[in-house]
Short mmCIF file of C-alpha atoms in Angstrom, two decimals:
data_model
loop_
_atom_site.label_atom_id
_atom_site.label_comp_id
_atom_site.label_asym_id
_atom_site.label_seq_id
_atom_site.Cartn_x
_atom_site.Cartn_y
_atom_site.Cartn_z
CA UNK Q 1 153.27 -16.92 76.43
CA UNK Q 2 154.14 -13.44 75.99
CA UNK Q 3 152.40 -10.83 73.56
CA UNK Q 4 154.56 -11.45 70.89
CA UNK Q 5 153.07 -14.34 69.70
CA UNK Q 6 149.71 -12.17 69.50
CA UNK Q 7 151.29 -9.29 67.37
CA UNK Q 8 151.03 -11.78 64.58
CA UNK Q 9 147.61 -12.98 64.81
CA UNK Q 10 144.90 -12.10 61.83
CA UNK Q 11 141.43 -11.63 64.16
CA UNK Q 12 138.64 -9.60 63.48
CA UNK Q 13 139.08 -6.38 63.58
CA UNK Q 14 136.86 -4.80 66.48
CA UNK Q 15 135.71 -1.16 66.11
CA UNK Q 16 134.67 0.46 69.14
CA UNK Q 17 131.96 3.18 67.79
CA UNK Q 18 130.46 6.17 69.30
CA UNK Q 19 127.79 4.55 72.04
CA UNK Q 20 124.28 4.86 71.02
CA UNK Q 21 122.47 3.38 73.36
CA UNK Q 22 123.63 5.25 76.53
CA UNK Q 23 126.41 4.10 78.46
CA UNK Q 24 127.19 0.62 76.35
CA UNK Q 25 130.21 0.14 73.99
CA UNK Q 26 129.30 -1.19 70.37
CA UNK Q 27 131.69 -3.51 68.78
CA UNK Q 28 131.63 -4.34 65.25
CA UNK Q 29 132.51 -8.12 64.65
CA UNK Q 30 132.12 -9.13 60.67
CA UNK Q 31 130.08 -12.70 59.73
CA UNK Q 32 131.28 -15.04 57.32
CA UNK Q 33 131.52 -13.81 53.54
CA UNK Q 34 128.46 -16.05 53.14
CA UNK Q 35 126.64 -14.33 55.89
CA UNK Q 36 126.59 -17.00 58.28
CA UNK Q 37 128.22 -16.74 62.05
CA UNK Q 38 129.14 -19.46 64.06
CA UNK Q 39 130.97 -19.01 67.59
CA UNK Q 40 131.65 -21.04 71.11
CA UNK Q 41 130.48 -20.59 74.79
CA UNK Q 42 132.21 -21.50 77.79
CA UNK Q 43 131.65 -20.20 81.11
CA UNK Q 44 133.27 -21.09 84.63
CA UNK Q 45 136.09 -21.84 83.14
CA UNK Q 46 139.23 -20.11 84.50
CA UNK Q 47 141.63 -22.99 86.87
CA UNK Q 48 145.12 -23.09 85.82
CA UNK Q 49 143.71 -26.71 83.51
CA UNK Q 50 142.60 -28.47 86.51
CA UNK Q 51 139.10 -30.08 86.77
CA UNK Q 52 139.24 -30.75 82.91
CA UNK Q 53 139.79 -27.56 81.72
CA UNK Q 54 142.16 -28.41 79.57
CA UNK Q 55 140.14 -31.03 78.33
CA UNK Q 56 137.45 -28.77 77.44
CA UNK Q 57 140.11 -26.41 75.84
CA UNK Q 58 141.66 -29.24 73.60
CA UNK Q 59 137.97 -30.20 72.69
CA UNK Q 60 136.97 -26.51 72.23
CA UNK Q 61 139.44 -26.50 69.45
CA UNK Q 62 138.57 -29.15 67.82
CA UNK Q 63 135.36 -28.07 67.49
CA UNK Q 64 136.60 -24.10 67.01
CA UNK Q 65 138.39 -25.66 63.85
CA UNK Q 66 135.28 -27.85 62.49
CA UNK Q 67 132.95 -25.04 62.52
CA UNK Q 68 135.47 -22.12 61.60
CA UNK Q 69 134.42 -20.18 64.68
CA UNK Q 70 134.15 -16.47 64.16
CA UNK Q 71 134.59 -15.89 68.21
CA UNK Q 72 134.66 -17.17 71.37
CA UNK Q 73 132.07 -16.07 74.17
CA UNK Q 74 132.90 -16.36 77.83
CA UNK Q 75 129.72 -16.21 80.26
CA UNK Q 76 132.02 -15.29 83.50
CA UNK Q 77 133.76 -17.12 86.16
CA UNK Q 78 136.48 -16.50 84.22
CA UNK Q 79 139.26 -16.73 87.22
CA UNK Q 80 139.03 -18.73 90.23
CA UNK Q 81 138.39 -18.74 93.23
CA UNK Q 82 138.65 -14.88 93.58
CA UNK Q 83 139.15 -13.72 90.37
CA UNK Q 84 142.32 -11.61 89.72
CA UNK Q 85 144.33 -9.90 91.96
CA UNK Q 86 145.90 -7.08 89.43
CA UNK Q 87 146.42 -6.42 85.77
CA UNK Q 88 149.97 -8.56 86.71
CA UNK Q 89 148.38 -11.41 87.67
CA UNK Q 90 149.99 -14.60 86.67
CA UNK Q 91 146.63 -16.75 86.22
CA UNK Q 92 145.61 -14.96 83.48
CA UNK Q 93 148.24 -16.25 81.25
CA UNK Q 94 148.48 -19.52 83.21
CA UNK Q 95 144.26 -19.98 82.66
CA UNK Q 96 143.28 -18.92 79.59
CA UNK Q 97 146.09 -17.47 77.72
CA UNK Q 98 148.19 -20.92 78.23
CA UNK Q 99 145.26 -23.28 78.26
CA UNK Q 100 143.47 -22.03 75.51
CA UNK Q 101 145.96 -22.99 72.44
CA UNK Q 102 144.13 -24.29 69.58
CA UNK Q 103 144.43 -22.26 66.17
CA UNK Q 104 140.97 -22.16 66.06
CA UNK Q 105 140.80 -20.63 69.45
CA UNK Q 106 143.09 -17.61 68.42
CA UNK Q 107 139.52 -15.25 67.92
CA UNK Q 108 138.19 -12.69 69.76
CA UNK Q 109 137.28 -13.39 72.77
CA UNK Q 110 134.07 -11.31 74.17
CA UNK Q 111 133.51 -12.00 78.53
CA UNK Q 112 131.74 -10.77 80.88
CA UNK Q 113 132.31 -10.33 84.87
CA UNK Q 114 130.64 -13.02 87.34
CA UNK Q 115 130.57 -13.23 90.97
CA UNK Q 116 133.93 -14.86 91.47
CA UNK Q 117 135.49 -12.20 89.38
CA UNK Q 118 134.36 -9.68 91.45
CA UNK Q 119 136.04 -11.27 94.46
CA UNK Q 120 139.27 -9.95 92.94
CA UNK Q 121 140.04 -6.52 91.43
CA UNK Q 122 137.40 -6.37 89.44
CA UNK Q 123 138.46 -3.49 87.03
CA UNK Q 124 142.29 -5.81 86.28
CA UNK Q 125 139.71 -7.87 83.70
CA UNK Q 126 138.81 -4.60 82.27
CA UNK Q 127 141.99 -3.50 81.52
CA UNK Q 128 143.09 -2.43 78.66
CA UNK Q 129 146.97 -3.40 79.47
CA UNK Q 130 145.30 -7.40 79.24
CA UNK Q 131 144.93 -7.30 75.37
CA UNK Q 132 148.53 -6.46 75.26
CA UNK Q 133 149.45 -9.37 76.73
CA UNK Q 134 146.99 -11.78 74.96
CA UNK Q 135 145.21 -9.80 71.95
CA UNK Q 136 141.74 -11.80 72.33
CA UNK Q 137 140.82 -10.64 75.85
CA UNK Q 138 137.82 -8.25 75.60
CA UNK Q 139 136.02 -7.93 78.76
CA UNK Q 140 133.71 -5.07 79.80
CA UNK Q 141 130.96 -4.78 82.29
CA UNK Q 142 128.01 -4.43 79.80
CA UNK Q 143 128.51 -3.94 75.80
CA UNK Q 144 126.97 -4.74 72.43
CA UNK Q 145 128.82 -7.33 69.59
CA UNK Q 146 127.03 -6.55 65.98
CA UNK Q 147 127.96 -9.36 64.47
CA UNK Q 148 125.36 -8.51 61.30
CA UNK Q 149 123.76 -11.28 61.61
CA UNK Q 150 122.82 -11.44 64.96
CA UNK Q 151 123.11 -8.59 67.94
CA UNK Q 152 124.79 -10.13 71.21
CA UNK Q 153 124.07 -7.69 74.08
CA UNK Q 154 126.32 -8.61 76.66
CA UNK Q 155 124.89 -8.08 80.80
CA UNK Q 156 127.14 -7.24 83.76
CA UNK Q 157 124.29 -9.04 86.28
CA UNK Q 158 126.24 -9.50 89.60
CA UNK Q 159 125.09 -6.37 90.83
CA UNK Q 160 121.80 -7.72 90.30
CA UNK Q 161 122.15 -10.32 93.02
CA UNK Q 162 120.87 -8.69 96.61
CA UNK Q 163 122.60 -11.16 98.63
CA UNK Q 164 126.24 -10.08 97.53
CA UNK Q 165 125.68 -6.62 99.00
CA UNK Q 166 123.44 -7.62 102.54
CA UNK Q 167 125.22 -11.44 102.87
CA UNK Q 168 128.43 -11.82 101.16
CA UNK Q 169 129.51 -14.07 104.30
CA UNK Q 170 133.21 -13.99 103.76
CA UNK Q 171 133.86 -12.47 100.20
CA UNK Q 172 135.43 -9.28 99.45
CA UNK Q 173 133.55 -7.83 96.35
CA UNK Q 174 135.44 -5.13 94.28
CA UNK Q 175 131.98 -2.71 94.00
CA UNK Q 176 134.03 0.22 92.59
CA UNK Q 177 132.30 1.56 89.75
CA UNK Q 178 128.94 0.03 90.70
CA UNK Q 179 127.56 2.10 93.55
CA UNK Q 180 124.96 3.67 94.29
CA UNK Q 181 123.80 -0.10 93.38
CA UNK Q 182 120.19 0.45 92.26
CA UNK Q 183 121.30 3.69 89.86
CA UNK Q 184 124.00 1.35 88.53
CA UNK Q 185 121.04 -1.23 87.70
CA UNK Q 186 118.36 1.31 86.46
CA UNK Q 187 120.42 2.80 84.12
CA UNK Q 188 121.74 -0.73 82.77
CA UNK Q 189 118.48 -1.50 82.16
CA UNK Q 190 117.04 1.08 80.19
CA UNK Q 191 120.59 1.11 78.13
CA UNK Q 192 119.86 -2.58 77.09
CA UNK Q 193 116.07 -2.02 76.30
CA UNK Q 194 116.93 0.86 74.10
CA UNK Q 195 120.00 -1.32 72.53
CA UNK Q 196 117.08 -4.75 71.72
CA UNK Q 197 114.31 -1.77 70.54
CA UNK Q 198 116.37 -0.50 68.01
CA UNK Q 199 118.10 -3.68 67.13
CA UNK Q 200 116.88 -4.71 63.47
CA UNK Q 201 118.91 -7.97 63.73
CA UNK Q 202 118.06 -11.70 62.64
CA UNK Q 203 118.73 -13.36 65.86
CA UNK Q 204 118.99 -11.40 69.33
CA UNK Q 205 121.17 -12.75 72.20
CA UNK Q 206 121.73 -11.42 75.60
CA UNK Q 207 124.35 -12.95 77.70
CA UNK Q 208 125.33 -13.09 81.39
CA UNK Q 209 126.52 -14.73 83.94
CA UNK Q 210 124.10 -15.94 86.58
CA UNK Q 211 121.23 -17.75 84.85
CA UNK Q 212 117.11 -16.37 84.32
CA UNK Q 213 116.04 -20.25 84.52
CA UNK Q 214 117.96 -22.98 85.91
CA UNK Q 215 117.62 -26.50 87.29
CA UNK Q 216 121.24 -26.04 88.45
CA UNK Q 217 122.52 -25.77 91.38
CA UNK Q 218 121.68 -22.13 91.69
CA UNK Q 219 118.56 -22.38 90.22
CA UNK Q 220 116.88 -19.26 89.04
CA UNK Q 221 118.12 -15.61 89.89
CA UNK Q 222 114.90 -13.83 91.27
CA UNK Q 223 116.32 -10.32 90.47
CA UNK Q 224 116.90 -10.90 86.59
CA UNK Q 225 113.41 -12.66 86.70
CA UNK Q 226 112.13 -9.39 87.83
CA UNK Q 227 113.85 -6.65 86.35
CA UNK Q 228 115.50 -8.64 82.84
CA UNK Q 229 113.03 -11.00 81.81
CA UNK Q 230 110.14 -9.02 81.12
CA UNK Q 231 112.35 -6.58 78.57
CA UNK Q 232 113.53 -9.60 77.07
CA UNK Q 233 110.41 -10.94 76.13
CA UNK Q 234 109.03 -7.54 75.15
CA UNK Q 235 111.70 -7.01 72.74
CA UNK Q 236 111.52 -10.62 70.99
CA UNK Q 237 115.00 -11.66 72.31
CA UNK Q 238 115.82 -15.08 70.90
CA UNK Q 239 118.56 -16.63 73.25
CA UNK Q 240 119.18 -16.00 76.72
CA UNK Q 241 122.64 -17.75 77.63
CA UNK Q 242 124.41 -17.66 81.08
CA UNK Q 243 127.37 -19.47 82.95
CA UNK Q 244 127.12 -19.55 87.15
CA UNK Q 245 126.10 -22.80 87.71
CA UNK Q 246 128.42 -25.70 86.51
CA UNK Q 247 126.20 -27.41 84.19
CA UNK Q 248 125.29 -27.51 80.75
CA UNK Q 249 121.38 -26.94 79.85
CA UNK Q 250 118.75 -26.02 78.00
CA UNK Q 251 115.14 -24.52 79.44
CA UNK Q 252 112.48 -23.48 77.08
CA UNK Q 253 110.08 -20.58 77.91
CA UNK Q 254 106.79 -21.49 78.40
CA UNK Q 255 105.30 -17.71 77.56
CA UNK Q 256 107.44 -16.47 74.77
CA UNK Q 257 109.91 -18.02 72.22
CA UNK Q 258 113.11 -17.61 74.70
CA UNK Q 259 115.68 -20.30 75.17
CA UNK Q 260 117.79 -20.11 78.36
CA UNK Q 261 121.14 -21.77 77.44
CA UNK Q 262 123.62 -22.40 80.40
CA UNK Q 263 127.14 -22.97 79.29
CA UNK Q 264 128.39 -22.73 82.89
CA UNK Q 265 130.70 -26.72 82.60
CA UNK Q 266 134.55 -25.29 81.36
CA UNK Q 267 135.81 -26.62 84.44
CA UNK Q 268 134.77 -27.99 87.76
CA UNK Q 269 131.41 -29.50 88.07
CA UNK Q 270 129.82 -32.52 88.93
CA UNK Q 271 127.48 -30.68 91.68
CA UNK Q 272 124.95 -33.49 91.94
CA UNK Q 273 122.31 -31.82 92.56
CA UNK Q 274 119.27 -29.93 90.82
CA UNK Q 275 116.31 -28.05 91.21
CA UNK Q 276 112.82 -29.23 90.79
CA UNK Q 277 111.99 -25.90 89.21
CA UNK Q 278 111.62 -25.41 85.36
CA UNK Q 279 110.65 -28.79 84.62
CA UNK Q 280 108.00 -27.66 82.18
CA UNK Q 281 109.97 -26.11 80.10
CA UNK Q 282 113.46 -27.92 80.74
CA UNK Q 283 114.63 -29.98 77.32
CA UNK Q 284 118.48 -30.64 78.39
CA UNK Q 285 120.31 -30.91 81.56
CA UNK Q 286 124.02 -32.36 81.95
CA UNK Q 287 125.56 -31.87 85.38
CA UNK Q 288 129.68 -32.56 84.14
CA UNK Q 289 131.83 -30.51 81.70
CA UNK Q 290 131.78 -29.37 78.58
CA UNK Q 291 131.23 -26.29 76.17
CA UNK Q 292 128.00 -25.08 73.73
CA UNK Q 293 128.14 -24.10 70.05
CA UNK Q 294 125.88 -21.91 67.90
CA UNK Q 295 125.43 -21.86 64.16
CA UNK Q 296 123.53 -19.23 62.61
CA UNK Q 297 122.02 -18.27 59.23
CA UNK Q 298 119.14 -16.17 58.13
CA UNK Q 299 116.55 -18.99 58.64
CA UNK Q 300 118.25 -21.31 61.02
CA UNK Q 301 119.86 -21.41 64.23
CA UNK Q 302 121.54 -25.04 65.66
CA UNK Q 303 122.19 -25.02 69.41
CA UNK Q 304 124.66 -27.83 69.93
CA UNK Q 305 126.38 -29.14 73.47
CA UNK Q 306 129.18 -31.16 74.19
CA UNK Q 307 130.89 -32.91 76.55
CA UNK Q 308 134.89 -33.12 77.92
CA UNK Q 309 135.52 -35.89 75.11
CA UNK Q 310 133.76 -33.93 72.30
CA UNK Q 311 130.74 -35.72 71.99
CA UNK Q 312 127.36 -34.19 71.07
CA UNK Q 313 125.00 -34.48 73.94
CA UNK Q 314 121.99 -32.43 73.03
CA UNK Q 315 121.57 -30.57 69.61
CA UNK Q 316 118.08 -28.23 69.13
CA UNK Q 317 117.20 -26.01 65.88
CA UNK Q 318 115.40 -22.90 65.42
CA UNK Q 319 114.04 -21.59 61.80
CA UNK Q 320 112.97 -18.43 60.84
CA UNK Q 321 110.94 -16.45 58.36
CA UNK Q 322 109.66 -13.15 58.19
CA UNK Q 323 110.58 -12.77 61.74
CA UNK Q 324 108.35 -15.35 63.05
CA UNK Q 325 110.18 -17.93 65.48
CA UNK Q 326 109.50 -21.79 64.91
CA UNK Q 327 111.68 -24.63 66.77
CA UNK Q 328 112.40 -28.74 66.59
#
């Protein structure tokens, strides 16, 4: 589909403001006249429709439509196996612009980089020259969404991840822009703990790719346990939610009011296997495909997950008032 069909489109209209909070981009995206938001996740995703993609799209839409979705957020993965090769790379029309069809579906989209997208060129997903082809695409290494109601702070973590630099067996990694690695990091962090100290919103999310807390496959990511979690918890983040591993769950923090959300299942899965870790706090775990909404008001939040025919596999609330945090 070429951009025409875009040109036509009524979205949300995105302001990129002056950055605040050091080197992050601040996008304005409005909430519903009523002040509520409501938006999808999908992660892994990007595979020309095979593996139920496709599925998952025609489901995602469904869904999109239902809950009149303000936006669409993509936790990474988003083209396999090695991302994409330039800005004139066909898969990006032939995996998301061509897959992902539904009215409902014609939002913003907000995505971040994971590890497979690095095994490409990188910097094509950042390109500008991709929202003229398909006017949803918004992908940048690290960035804020104020969507009034909540404040979505959005975390490049693959340079996180030790093992791509000393081990990346036979991978290519597209590290322009990123070294020297541990300035890259340092700086990241201390632009997202300024962006959650001054945040005065509702709800506070953070996504990423690779996951704090998993059962998955992967299991947890020792770096973002190290240097991420504790400036989560410090600044009363609500959600943490993360692609990476192929799975759709839900882990509770034991020590602070986080949920870890992994909507990691737009495509292949089916891994079959899963960590012993986390069990304390783990309240949903789903090893095939499928997608994750979120409602939000003032007081109340609903988490809901589904699978590749639509159906409702684990739904959680959170309420709020006065800025305390309560769940069922």
């Amino acid at each position: 589909m070429g951009c025409d069909r875009w040109v036509m489109l009524v979205i949300p209209i995105i302001y990129a403001l002056s950055n605040v909070s050091g080197e992050l981009k601040r996008f304005e995206q409005p909430s519903k006249g009523d002040g509520s938001l409501s938006f999808l996740v999908i992660g892994d995703w990007g595979r020309r429709g095979a593996f139920n993609q496709s599925q998952v799209a025609f489901q995602m839409g469904k869904m999109g439509e239902k809950l009149d979705i303000d936006f669409v957020v993509s936790t990474g993965d988003n083209f396999y196996d090695n991302g994409l090769r330039s800005v004139h790379d066909l898969a990006f029309e032939e995996s998301f612009t061509n897959i992902y069809t539904a009215n409902s579906l014609q939002k913003q989209w907000y995505s971040v980089l994971g590890n497979h997208d690095y095994r490409g060129d990188a910097e094509a997903q950042l390109s500008p020259l991709l929202t003229k082809i398909d006017t949803r695409w918004l992908c940048l290494r690290s960035f804020i969404v104020n969507a009034e109601l909540a404040e979505i702070i959005f975390v490049d973590t693959t340079p996180f991840v030790k093992s791509y630099f000393q081990d990346p067996e036979d991978h290519i990694y597209d590290w322009r822009g990123i070294n020297p690695r541990k300035h890259y990091i340092a700086n990241m962090l201390k632009d997202v703990e300024y962006a959650l100290r001054e945040s005065n919103a509702k709800w506070k999310i953070v996504v990423g790719h690779h996951a704090i807390k998993s059962v998955g496959h992967h299991g947890d990511t020792k770096e973002l346990a190290t240097h991420l979690l504790p400036i989560l918890k410090a600044n009363n983040v609500d959600f943490y939610m993360n692609g990476h591993d192929h799975c759709l769950e839900h882990i509770s923090d034991t020590e602070s009011p986080i949920q870890f959300l992994t909507s990691g299942a737009g495509s292949k899965a089916w891994r079959g296997d899963v960590k012993q870790l986390n069990r304390e706090g783990l309240k949903f775990f789903f090893d095939g495909q499928g997608f994750m909404s979120v409602q939000l008001t003032q007081s109340n939040a609903e988490i809901a997950f589904y699978d590749v025919d639509g159906k409702i596999l684990h739904r959680w609330n959170a309420f709020k008032q006065f800025g305390d945090h309560s769940s069922i």
